[in-house]
Amino acid sequence: MTHLVPSGRTQDMSLNVAVQMDPIAAVKIAGDSTFALMLKAQERGHKLWHYLAKDLSWTGGAVRARARPVEVRAVEGDHFTLGEEEMIDLGTDIDVVLMRQDPPFDIAYITATHLLEMVREKTLIVNDPVEVRNAPEKLFVLRYADLMPDTMITRSADDVRAFRDKHGAVVVKPLHGKGGEAVFKLDEDDGNLGALVELFGEIFKEPFIAQAFLPAVVEGDKRIVLVDGEAVGAVNRLPKKGEIRSNFAAGGSGAKTELTEREQEICARIGPDLKARGLIFVGIDVIGGLLTEINVTSPTGIVAIDRYNGTDIPGRIWDAIEGRL
C-alpha cells in the first residue's frame, strides 16, 4: 500500500490504526468500548482500518489483513462508513493494532495472537498478543489467589461436591466463558450438580471453574478499569431480580461507584504486573472486596464509567498508547 505513511511517527502525527474486531454493523454504539476507542482515535486525527480475525494471513514473512478504511460517528443506525477493501501489511503499514474481537478464547483466538506476535516488534499491539494468550481471564487471576474467593479448577463431580460441602453454595462456570454465559449457582441442597458436571464435560474439553458463592453479589459486581496498570474508574454492575449474574450482557444494570480502600489495594497489587506485561487496557471484576476475574482479551465498561463519572477513559487509553509510541 504505497499511499500509507510508514510507521515510526511521533505523538503529534496521525497514526494508522487497524482494529481487529467483530463486524462493525452489529456494534451497539451506546455502550461499546471498541467503538468508543475508535471515536476517540478518529477525534485525534488517526486513520482507522477495520478487519476481522479471519482476514489475517501470513506470506513471505509478512502478516497481512484484508482491511477496509472506516469512518465512525455516534449516530445510531448510521454509525460507520467503510471504504474499499485493501490488503495491508500490519508490520509496515500500521502503527497500532487494537485486538478487540470478542471471545470465546478458542483456538481461532489463540491463532490470531500467534500471527500478531510476529509483528509486535514493529507495530504496537493492544493488548500485547503474547500476554493475552498467556492470560485467559479465569486462569490468569489465579496468580493472585490470596485476593480471590476460594476457587477450584476441576472436571470432577466429587471434587465439586466436597467443595460445596465446605462452602454451602458454589458458582460453577466455564473456564473460557464470557458475558456471564453458562454461570450456575448450586445451593447445598441442589440436586443438579451431577447433571451439570456431565453437561459441562460433554460441551467443554477443558476443566471448569467452581467458586464459593459470594452473597455480596446482590450489592454489585464491580468492574474496575486499569490503564497501563493504573485504576482510572469503575462501575457497579447490579444483577436483575432473580439473577446472580450482573454482566451487562446478561441483563445487569449499572450504578455509579467509587473504589473502596480494599479495591485500591487490589489495583496497586496487580497494576505494576499488568503494565510490565504490555496489558494497557484491563478490566477486573471485584465482588465484596474479592477479585474474581482479570479481563484482558476485549475488556468493556468504559462507556458506562464515563457516563457516571464524566471521565474520558478512551482518552486515557490513547494517551497510554501514544506514550508507548
mmCIF file of C-alpha atoms in Angstrom:
data_model
loop_
_atom_site.group_PDB
_atom_site.id
_atom_site.type_symbol
_atom_site.label_atom_id
_atom_site.label_comp_id
_atom_site.label_asym_id
_atom_site.label_seq_id
_atom_site.Cartn_x
_atom_site.Cartn_y
_atom_site.Cartn_z
ATOM 1 C CA MET A 1 0.000 0.000 0.000
ATOM 2 C CA THR A 2 2.044 2.888 -1.258
ATOM 3 C CA HIS A 3 -0.250 5.648 -0.014
ATOM 4 C CA LEU A 4 0.188 4.815 3.679
ATOM 5 C CA VAL A 5 2.838 6.720 5.602
ATOM 6 C CA PRO A 6 5.238 4.217 7.210
ATOM 7 C CA SER A 7 5.220 3.509 10.935
ATOM 8 C CA GLY A 8 7.539 5.203 13.422
ATOM 9 C CA ARG A 9 5.710 8.500 13.859
ATOM 10 C CA THR A 10 5.876 10.936 16.737
ATOM 11 C CA GLN A 11 2.899 11.529 19.009
ATOM 12 C CA ASP A 12 1.803 14.727 17.274
ATOM 13 C CA MET A 13 1.279 12.938 13.950
ATOM 14 C CA SER A 14 -1.617 10.911 12.668
ATOM 15 C CA LEU A 15 -1.402 7.164 13.240
ATOM 16 C CA ASN A 16 -2.635 4.295 11.104
ATOM 17 C CA VAL A 17 -4.767 2.181 13.433
ATOM 18 C CA ALA A 18 -6.069 -1.254 12.464
ATOM 19 C CA VAL A 19 -8.942 -2.555 14.584
ATOM 20 C CA GLN A 20 -9.308 -6.325 14.706
ATOM 21 C CA MET A 21 -12.885 -6.708 15.875
ATOM 22 C CA ASP A 22 -16.260 -8.283 15.182
ATOM 23 C CA PRO A 23 -18.481 -6.972 12.334
ATOM 24 C CA ILE A 24 -18.915 -3.259 12.921
ATOM 25 C CA ALA A 25 -22.510 -3.308 11.657
ATOM 26 C CA ALA A 26 -23.532 -5.279 14.757
ATOM 27 C CA VAL A 27 -21.915 -2.884 17.251
ATOM 28 C CA LYS A 28 -24.272 -1.369 19.826
ATOM 29 C CA ILE A 29 -22.713 2.050 19.922
ATOM 30 C CA ALA A 30 -24.436 3.235 23.106
ATOM 31 C CA GLY A 31 -22.188 1.093 25.278
ATOM 32 C CA ASP A 32 -19.488 -0.471 23.115
ATOM 33 C CA SER A 33 -15.936 0.098 24.345
ATOM 34 C CA THR A 34 -14.303 -0.640 20.990
ATOM 35 C CA PHE A 35 -16.489 1.924 19.249
ATOM 36 C CA ALA A 36 -15.630 4.495 21.921
ATOM 37 C CA LEU A 37 -11.924 3.855 21.308
ATOM 38 C CA MET A 38 -12.447 4.267 17.559
ATOM 39 C CA LEU A 39 -14.316 7.544 18.021
ATOM 40 C CA LYS A 40 -11.520 8.893 20.203
ATOM 41 C CA ALA A 41 -8.823 7.782 17.751
ATOM 42 C CA GLN A 42 -10.631 9.497 14.899
ATOM 43 C CA GLU A 43 -11.082 12.624 17.027
ATOM 44 C CA ARG A 44 -7.292 12.702 17.471
ATOM 45 C CA GLY A 45 -6.742 12.529 13.729
ATOM 46 C CA HIS A 46 -5.797 8.858 13.466
ATOM 47 C CA LYS A 47 -6.802 6.852 10.381
ATOM 48 C CA LEU A 48 -8.855 3.736 11.140
ATOM 49 C CA TRP A 49 -8.913 0.365 9.402
ATOM 50 C CA HIS A 50 -11.406 -2.401 10.152
ATOM 51 C CA TYR A 51 -10.860 -6.134 9.695
ATOM 52 C CA LEU A 52 -11.966 -9.443 11.203
ATOM 53 C CA ALA A 53 -9.627 -12.017 12.731
ATOM 54 C CA LYS A 54 -10.396 -14.376 9.834
ATOM 55 C CA ASP A 55 -8.974 -11.756 7.443
ATOM 56 C CA LEU A 56 -5.439 -12.252 8.800
ATOM 57 C CA SER A 57 -2.867 -14.063 6.656
ATOM 58 C CA TRP A 58 0.877 -14.712 6.545
ATOM 59 C CA THR A 59 3.005 -14.905 3.437
ATOM 60 C CA GLY A 60 6.648 -14.248 2.671
ATOM 61 C CA GLY A 61 7.408 -13.276 6.254
ATOM 62 C CA ALA A 62 4.674 -10.636 6.406
ATOM 63 C CA VAL A 63 1.414 -10.623 8.374
ATOM 64 C CA ARG A 64 -1.309 -9.031 6.307
ATOM 65 C CA ALA A 65 -5.014 -8.373 6.655
ATOM 66 C CA ARG A 66 -7.796 -7.738 4.173
ATOM 67 C CA ALA A 67 -8.989 -4.492 5.736
ATOM 68 C CA ARG A 68 -11.192 -1.553 4.857
ATOM 69 C CA PRO A 69 -10.714 2.071 5.872
ATOM 70 C CA VAL A 70 -13.550 3.099 8.171
ATOM 71 C CA GLU A 71 -15.032 6.335 9.443
ATOM 72 C CA VAL A 72 -17.190 6.245 12.565
ATOM 73 C CA ARG A 73 -19.788 8.571 14.059
ATOM 74 C CA ALA A 74 -22.050 8.458 17.105
ATOM 75 C CA VAL A 75 -25.256 8.119 15.096
ATOM 76 C CA GLU A 76 -27.421 5.115 15.916
ATOM 77 C CA GLY A 77 -28.194 3.168 12.764
ATOM 78 C CA ASP A 78 -25.655 5.149 10.718
ATOM 79 C CA HIS A 79 -22.511 4.772 12.778
ATOM 80 C CA PHE A 80 -19.898 3.860 10.152
ATOM 81 C CA THR A 81 -18.773 4.118 6.554
ATOM 82 C CA LEU A 82 -16.444 1.501 5.093
ATOM 83 C CA GLY A 83 -14.131 2.133 2.165
ATOM 84 C CA GLU A 84 -12.865 -0.344 -0.402
ATOM 85 C CA GLU A 85 -11.055 -3.439 0.822
ATOM 86 C CA GLU A 86 -7.264 -3.373 0.622
ATOM 87 C CA MET A 87 -4.505 -5.743 1.663
ATOM 88 C CA ILE A 88 -2.487 -4.045 4.395
ATOM 89 C CA ASP A 89 0.797 -5.163 5.934
ATOM 90 C CA LEU A 90 0.440 -4.957 9.706
ATOM 91 C CA GLY A 91 4.196 -4.741 10.152
ATOM 92 C CA THR A 92 4.894 -1.814 7.806
ATOM 93 C CA ASP A 93 1.639 -0.008 7.034
ATOM 94 C CA ILE A 94 0.163 0.151 10.529
ATOM 95 C CA ASP A 95 1.287 1.865 13.730
ATOM 96 C CA VAL A 96 -1.214 0.333 16.173
ATOM 97 C CA VAL A 97 -3.411 -2.761 16.122
ATOM 98 C CA LEU A 98 -6.303 -2.895 18.568
ATOM 99 C CA MET A 99 -7.088 -6.573 19.154
ATOM 100 C CA ARG A 100 -10.727 -6.195 20.113
ATOM 101 C CA GLN A 101 -12.638 -9.219 18.817
ATOM 102 C CA ASP A 102 -14.842 -10.784 21.465
ATOM 103 C CA PRO A 103 -14.096 -14.194 22.952
ATOM 104 C CA PRO A 104 -14.600 -17.201 23.002
ATOM 105 C CA PHE A 105 -10.966 -17.687 23.801
ATOM 106 C CA ASP A 106 -10.657 -20.653 21.459
ATOM 107 C CA ILE A 107 -8.044 -21.974 19.023
ATOM 108 C CA ALA A 108 -9.026 -19.316 16.460
ATOM 109 C CA TYR A 109 -8.408 -16.597 19.032
ATOM 110 C CA ILE A 110 -5.090 -18.154 20.001
ATOM 111 C CA THR A 111 -4.052 -18.438 16.343
ATOM 112 C CA ALA A 112 -4.699 -14.718 15.869
ATOM 113 C CA THR A 113 -2.383 -13.948 18.797
ATOM 114 C CA HIS A 114 0.368 -16.038 17.210
ATOM 115 C CA LEU A 115 0.063 -14.143 13.921
ATOM 116 C CA LEU A 116 0.047 -10.753 15.638
ATOM 117 C CA GLU A 117 3.035 -11.777 17.741
ATOM 118 C CA MET A 118 5.080 -11.824 14.529
ATOM 119 C CA VAL A 119 4.705 -8.039 14.111
ATOM 120 C CA ARG A 120 4.832 -6.901 17.742
ATOM 121 C CA GLU A 121 8.428 -5.684 17.364
ATOM 122 C CA LYS A 122 7.344 -3.345 14.547
ATOM 123 C CA THR A 123 3.763 -2.440 15.457
ATOM 124 C CA LEU A 124 2.190 -1.774 18.852
ATOM 125 C CA ILE A 125 -0.482 -4.391 19.566
ATOM 126 C CA VAL A 126 -3.034 -3.520 22.254
ATOM 127 C CA ASN A 127 -3.157 -5.635 24.290
ATOM 128 C CA ASP A 128 0.158 -7.444 23.735
ATOM 129 C CA PRO A 129 -0.823 -10.705 21.958
ATOM 130 C CA VAL A 130 1.680 -12.879 23.812
ATOM 131 C CA GLU A 131 0.402 -11.697 27.172
ATOM 132 C CA VAL A 132 -3.229 -12.013 26.073
ATOM 133 C CA ARG A 133 -2.533 -15.601 25.077
ATOM 134 C CA ASN A 134 -0.875 -16.206 28.449
ATOM 135 C CA ALA A 135 -3.626 -14.521 30.476
ATOM 136 C CA PRO A 136 -7.053 -16.108 29.916
ATOM 137 C CA GLU A 137 -9.420 -14.353 32.301
ATOM 138 C CA LYS A 138 -10.214 -17.113 34.768
ATOM 139 C CA LEU A 139 -6.723 -18.612 34.795
ATOM 140 C CA PHE A 140 -4.506 -15.535 34.929
ATOM 141 C CA VAL A 141 -6.326 -14.355 38.054
ATOM 142 C CA LEU A 142 -5.145 -17.498 39.882
ATOM 143 C CA ARG A 143 -1.729 -15.828 40.188
ATOM 144 C CA TYR A 144 -3.385 -13.697 42.869
ATOM 145 C CA ALA A 145 -5.200 -16.465 44.716
ATOM 146 C CA ASP A 146 -4.907 -14.687 48.051
ATOM 147 C CA LEU A 147 -7.076 -11.861 46.660
ATOM 148 C CA MET A 148 -9.780 -14.251 45.394
ATOM 149 C CA PRO A 149 -12.720 -16.195 46.817
ATOM 150 C CA ASP A 150 -11.974 -19.878 47.386
ATOM 151 C CA THR A 151 -11.694 -21.356 43.888
ATOM 152 C CA MET A 152 -11.345 -24.784 42.263
ATOM 153 C CA ILE A 153 -10.442 -25.819 38.692
ATOM 154 C CA THR A 154 -11.618 -29.378 38.042
ATOM 155 C CA ARG A 155 -13.612 -31.841 35.931
ATOM 156 C CA SER A 156 -14.644 -33.971 38.917
ATOM 157 C CA ALA A 157 -18.184 -34.000 40.306
ATOM 158 C CA ASP A 158 -16.867 -35.498 43.538
ATOM 159 C CA ASP A 159 -14.433 -32.615 43.944
ATOM 160 C CA VAL A 160 -17.237 -30.092 43.458
ATOM 161 C CA ARG A 161 -19.463 -31.921 45.957
ATOM 162 C CA ALA A 162 -16.720 -31.735 48.579
ATOM 163 C CA PHE A 163 -16.147 -28.080 47.700
ATOM 164 C CA ARG A 164 -19.863 -27.367 48.083
ATOM 165 C CA ASP A 165 -19.993 -29.229 51.391
ATOM 166 C CA LYS A 166 -17.304 -26.835 52.591
ATOM 167 C CA HIS A 167 -18.996 -23.635 51.395
ATOM 168 C CA GLY A 168 -22.729 -24.388 51.339
ATOM 169 C CA ALA A 169 -23.250 -22.833 47.911
ATOM 170 C CA VAL A 170 -20.958 -22.562 44.902
ATOM 171 C CA VAL A 171 -20.913 -20.979 41.468
ATOM 172 C CA VAL A 172 -19.907 -23.173 38.529
ATOM 173 C CA LYS A 173 -18.929 -21.663 35.164
ATOM 174 C CA PRO A 174 -16.939 -22.464 32.012
ATOM 175 C CA LEU A 175 -13.226 -21.747 32.183
ATOM 176 C CA HIS A 176 -13.314 -19.758 28.952
ATOM 177 C CA GLY A 177 -16.841 -18.366 29.083
ATOM 178 C CA LYS A 178 -17.801 -14.739 28.502
ATOM 179 C CA GLY A 179 -20.503 -12.256 29.355
ATOM 180 C CA GLY A 180 -21.975 -14.342 32.155
ATOM 181 C CA GLU A 181 -22.833 -17.232 29.838
ATOM 182 C CA ALA A 182 -23.442 -20.644 31.462
ATOM 183 C CA VAL A 183 -22.891 -19.425 35.039
ATOM 184 C CA PHE A 184 -24.777 -21.539 37.587
ATOM 185 C CA LYS A 185 -25.309 -21.244 41.327
ATOM 186 C CA LEU A 186 -25.620 -24.586 43.109
ATOM 187 C CA ASP A 187 -27.066 -24.383 46.617
ATOM 188 C CA GLU A 188 -26.202 -27.011 49.201
ATOM 189 C CA ASP A 189 -29.400 -28.986 48.505
ATOM 190 C CA ASP A 190 -29.398 -28.558 44.714
ATOM 191 C CA GLY A 191 -29.714 -31.968 43.022
ATOM 192 C CA ASN A 192 -28.426 -30.806 39.660
ATOM 193 C CA LEU A 193 -24.712 -30.883 40.421
ATOM 194 C CA GLY A 194 -24.030 -34.258 38.824
ATOM 195 C CA ALA A 195 -26.037 -33.494 35.703
ATOM 196 C CA LEU A 196 -24.383 -30.090 35.314
ATOM 197 C CA VAL A 197 -20.893 -31.581 35.586
ATOM 198 C CA GLU A 198 -21.856 -34.194 32.965
ATOM 199 C CA LEU A 199 -23.154 -31.456 30.667
ATOM 200 C CA PHE A 200 -20.020 -29.345 31.043
ATOM 201 C CA GLY A 201 -17.939 -32.466 30.327
ATOM 202 C CA GLU A 202 -19.791 -33.030 27.061
ATOM 203 C CA ILE A 203 -19.650 -29.399 25.893
ATOM 204 C CA PHE A 204 -16.164 -28.374 27.014
ATOM 205 C CA LYS A 205 -12.876 -30.248 26.621
ATOM 206 C CA GLU A 206 -11.181 -28.196 29.334
ATOM 207 C CA PRO A 207 -11.897 -28.213 33.089
ATOM 208 C CA PHE A 208 -14.431 -25.804 34.548
ATOM 209 C CA ILE A 209 -14.252 -23.418 37.471
ATOM 210 C CA ALA A 210 -16.059 -23.576 40.808
ATOM 211 C CA GLN A 211 -16.023 -20.717 43.298
ATOM 212 C CA ALA A 212 -17.512 -20.155 46.710
ATOM 213 C CA PHE A 213 -20.729 -18.186 46.217
ATOM 214 C CA LEU A 214 -20.411 -14.583 47.374
ATOM 215 C CA PRO A 215 -23.734 -13.268 48.755
ATOM 216 C CA ALA A 216 -22.310 -9.752 48.327
ATOM 217 C CA VAL A 217 -23.070 -10.085 44.596
ATOM 218 C CA VAL A 218 -26.558 -8.712 45.320
ATOM 219 C CA GLU A 219 -24.809 -5.433 46.179
ATOM 220 C CA GLY A 220 -22.978 -5.481 42.853
ATOM 221 C CA ASP A 221 -20.108 -6.912 40.842
ATOM 222 C CA LYS A 222 -17.723 -4.010 40.351
ATOM 223 C CA ARG A 223 -15.925 -3.611 37.023
ATOM 224 C CA ILE A 224 -12.738 -1.621 37.521
ATOM 225 C CA VAL A 225 -10.722 -0.442 34.514
ATOM 226 C CA LEU A 226 -6.952 -0.122 34.674
ATOM 227 C CA VAL A 227 -4.969 1.738 32.012
ATOM 228 C CA ASP A 228 -1.279 0.925 31.917
ATOM 229 C CA GLY A 229 -1.607 -0.536 35.402
ATOM 230 C CA GLU A 230 -3.436 2.419 36.961
ATOM 231 C CA ALA A 231 -7.082 2.333 38.067
ATOM 232 C CA VAL A 232 -8.995 5.012 36.141
ATOM 233 C CA GLY A 233 -12.620 4.289 37.031
ATOM 234 C CA ALA A 234 -15.273 1.767 37.961
ATOM 235 C CA VAL A 235 -18.928 0.922 37.510
ATOM 236 C CA ASN A 236 -21.025 -1.215 39.848
ATOM 237 C CA ARG A 237 -22.975 -3.854 37.910
ATOM 238 C CA LEU A 238 -26.148 -4.993 39.640
ATOM 239 C CA PRO A 239 -27.925 -8.269 38.822
ATOM 240 C CA LYS A 240 -31.572 -8.096 37.900
ATOM 241 C CA LYS A 241 -34.123 -9.679 40.223
ATOM 242 C CA GLY A 242 -33.808 -13.441 40.441
ATOM 243 C CA GLU A 243 -30.307 -13.449 38.891
ATOM 244 C CA ILE A 244 -26.794 -13.816 40.255
ATOM 245 C CA ARG A 245 -25.181 -12.636 37.011
ATOM 246 C CA SER A 246 -24.520 -8.921 36.892
ATOM 247 C CA ASN A 247 -22.820 -8.732 33.486
ATOM 248 C CA PHE A 248 -24.379 -6.096 31.226
ATOM 249 C CA ALA A 249 -24.644 -8.787 28.528
ATOM 250 C CA ALA A 250 -26.747 -10.857 30.950
ATOM 251 C CA GLY A 251 -29.142 -8.029 31.782
ATOM 252 C CA GLY A 252 -27.284 -6.384 34.648
ATOM 253 C CA SER A 253 -27.686 -2.669 35.299
ATOM 254 C CA GLY A 254 -25.045 -0.108 36.146
ATOM 255 C CA ALA A 255 -24.624 2.284 39.037
ATOM 256 C CA LYS A 256 -22.133 4.995 39.928
ATOM 257 C CA THR A 257 -19.492 3.886 42.394
ATOM 258 C CA GLU A 258 -16.151 4.723 43.952
ATOM 259 C CA LEU A 259 -13.214 2.463 44.743
ATOM 260 C CA THR A 260 -13.012 1.202 48.310
ATOM 261 C CA GLU A 261 -9.711 1.063 50.159
ATOM 262 C CA ARG A 262 -9.637 -2.704 49.600
ATOM 263 C CA GLU A 263 -10.195 -2.285 45.859
ATOM 264 C CA GLN A 264 -7.424 0.283 45.672
ATOM 265 C CA GLU A 265 -5.139 -2.236 47.382
ATOM 266 C CA ILE A 266 -6.050 -4.877 44.790
ATOM 267 C CA CYS A 267 -5.284 -2.483 41.926
ATOM 268 C CA ALA A 268 -1.990 -1.436 43.488
ATOM 269 C CA ARG A 269 -1.018 -5.093 43.831
ATOM 270 C CA ILE A 270 -1.727 -6.193 40.266
ATOM 271 C CA GLY A 271 -1.224 -2.900 38.381
ATOM 272 C CA PRO A 272 2.583 -2.967 38.008
ATOM 273 C CA ASP A 273 2.440 -6.536 36.687
ATOM 274 C CA LEU A 274 -0.196 -5.614 34.101
ATOM 275 C CA LYS A 275 1.836 -2.646 32.887
ATOM 276 C CA ALA A 276 5.031 -4.667 32.645
ATOM 277 C CA ARG A 277 3.225 -7.252 30.527
ATOM 278 C CA GLY A 278 2.010 -4.693 27.996
ATOM 279 C CA LEU A 279 -1.605 -5.076 29.087
ATOM 280 C CA ILE A 280 -2.624 -1.463 28.524
ATOM 281 C CA PHE A 281 -6.422 -1.840 28.804
ATOM 282 C CA VAL A 282 -7.627 -4.244 31.501
ATOM 283 C CA GLY A 283 -10.925 -4.733 33.294
ATOM 284 C CA ILE A 284 -11.042 -6.520 36.628
ATOM 285 C CA ASP A 285 -14.105 -7.788 38.480
ATOM 286 C CA VAL A 286 -14.440 -7.470 42.249
ATOM 287 C CA ILE A 287 -17.277 -8.762 44.440
ATOM 288 C CA GLY A 288 -17.324 -7.948 48.123
ATOM 289 C CA GLY A 289 -13.650 -6.998 48.110
ATOM 290 C CA LEU A 290 -12.565 -10.226 46.379
ATOM 291 C CA LEU A 291 -11.023 -10.407 42.897
ATOM 292 C CA THR A 292 -12.880 -12.804 40.579
ATOM 293 C CA GLU A 293 -11.554 -12.106 37.062
ATOM 294 C CA ILE A 294 -8.875 -10.165 35.172
ATOM 295 C CA ASN A 295 -10.169 -9.369 31.680
ATOM 296 C CA VAL A 296 -7.500 -8.714 29.037
ATOM 297 C CA THR A 297 -8.943 -10.087 25.780
ATOM 298 C CA SER A 298 -11.562 -7.452 24.978
ATOM 299 C CA PRO A 299 -12.387 -5.530 28.177
ATOM 300 C CA THR A 300 -15.579 -3.479 28.350
ATOM 301 C CA GLY A 301 -17.235 -0.970 30.663
ATOM 302 C CA ILE A 302 -15.535 2.301 29.761
ATOM 303 C CA VAL A 303 -18.647 3.914 28.262
ATOM 304 C CA ALA A 304 -20.691 3.273 31.411
ATOM 305 C CA ILE A 305 -17.890 4.502 33.655
ATOM 306 C CA ASP A 306 -17.525 7.723 31.663
ATOM 307 C CA ARG A 307 -21.296 8.233 31.715
ATOM 308 C CA TYR A 308 -21.466 8.050 35.501
ATOM 309 C CA ASN A 309 -18.247 9.882 36.301
ATOM 310 C CA GLY A 310 -17.711 12.368 33.495
ATOM 311 C CA THR A 311 -14.294 10.850 32.778
ATOM 312 C CA ASP A 312 -12.592 10.216 29.446
ATOM 313 C CA ILE A 313 -11.177 6.706 29.636
ATOM 314 C CA PRO A 314 -10.809 6.333 25.843
ATOM 315 C CA GLY A 315 -8.608 9.433 26.022
ATOM 316 C CA ARG A 316 -6.578 7.891 28.852
ATOM 317 C CA ILE A 317 -6.100 4.713 26.810
ATOM 318 C CA TRP A 318 -4.942 6.671 23.763
ATOM 319 C CA ASP A 319 -2.604 8.701 25.957
ATOM 320 C CA ALA A 320 -1.033 5.414 27.067
ATOM 321 C CA ILE A 321 -0.826 4.087 23.512
ATOM 322 C CA GLU A 322 0.684 7.277 22.114
ATOM 323 C CA GLY A 323 3.070 7.431 25.060
ATOM 324 C CA ARG A 324 4.385 3.964 24.241
ATOM 325 C CA LEU A 325 4.991 5.007 20.645
#
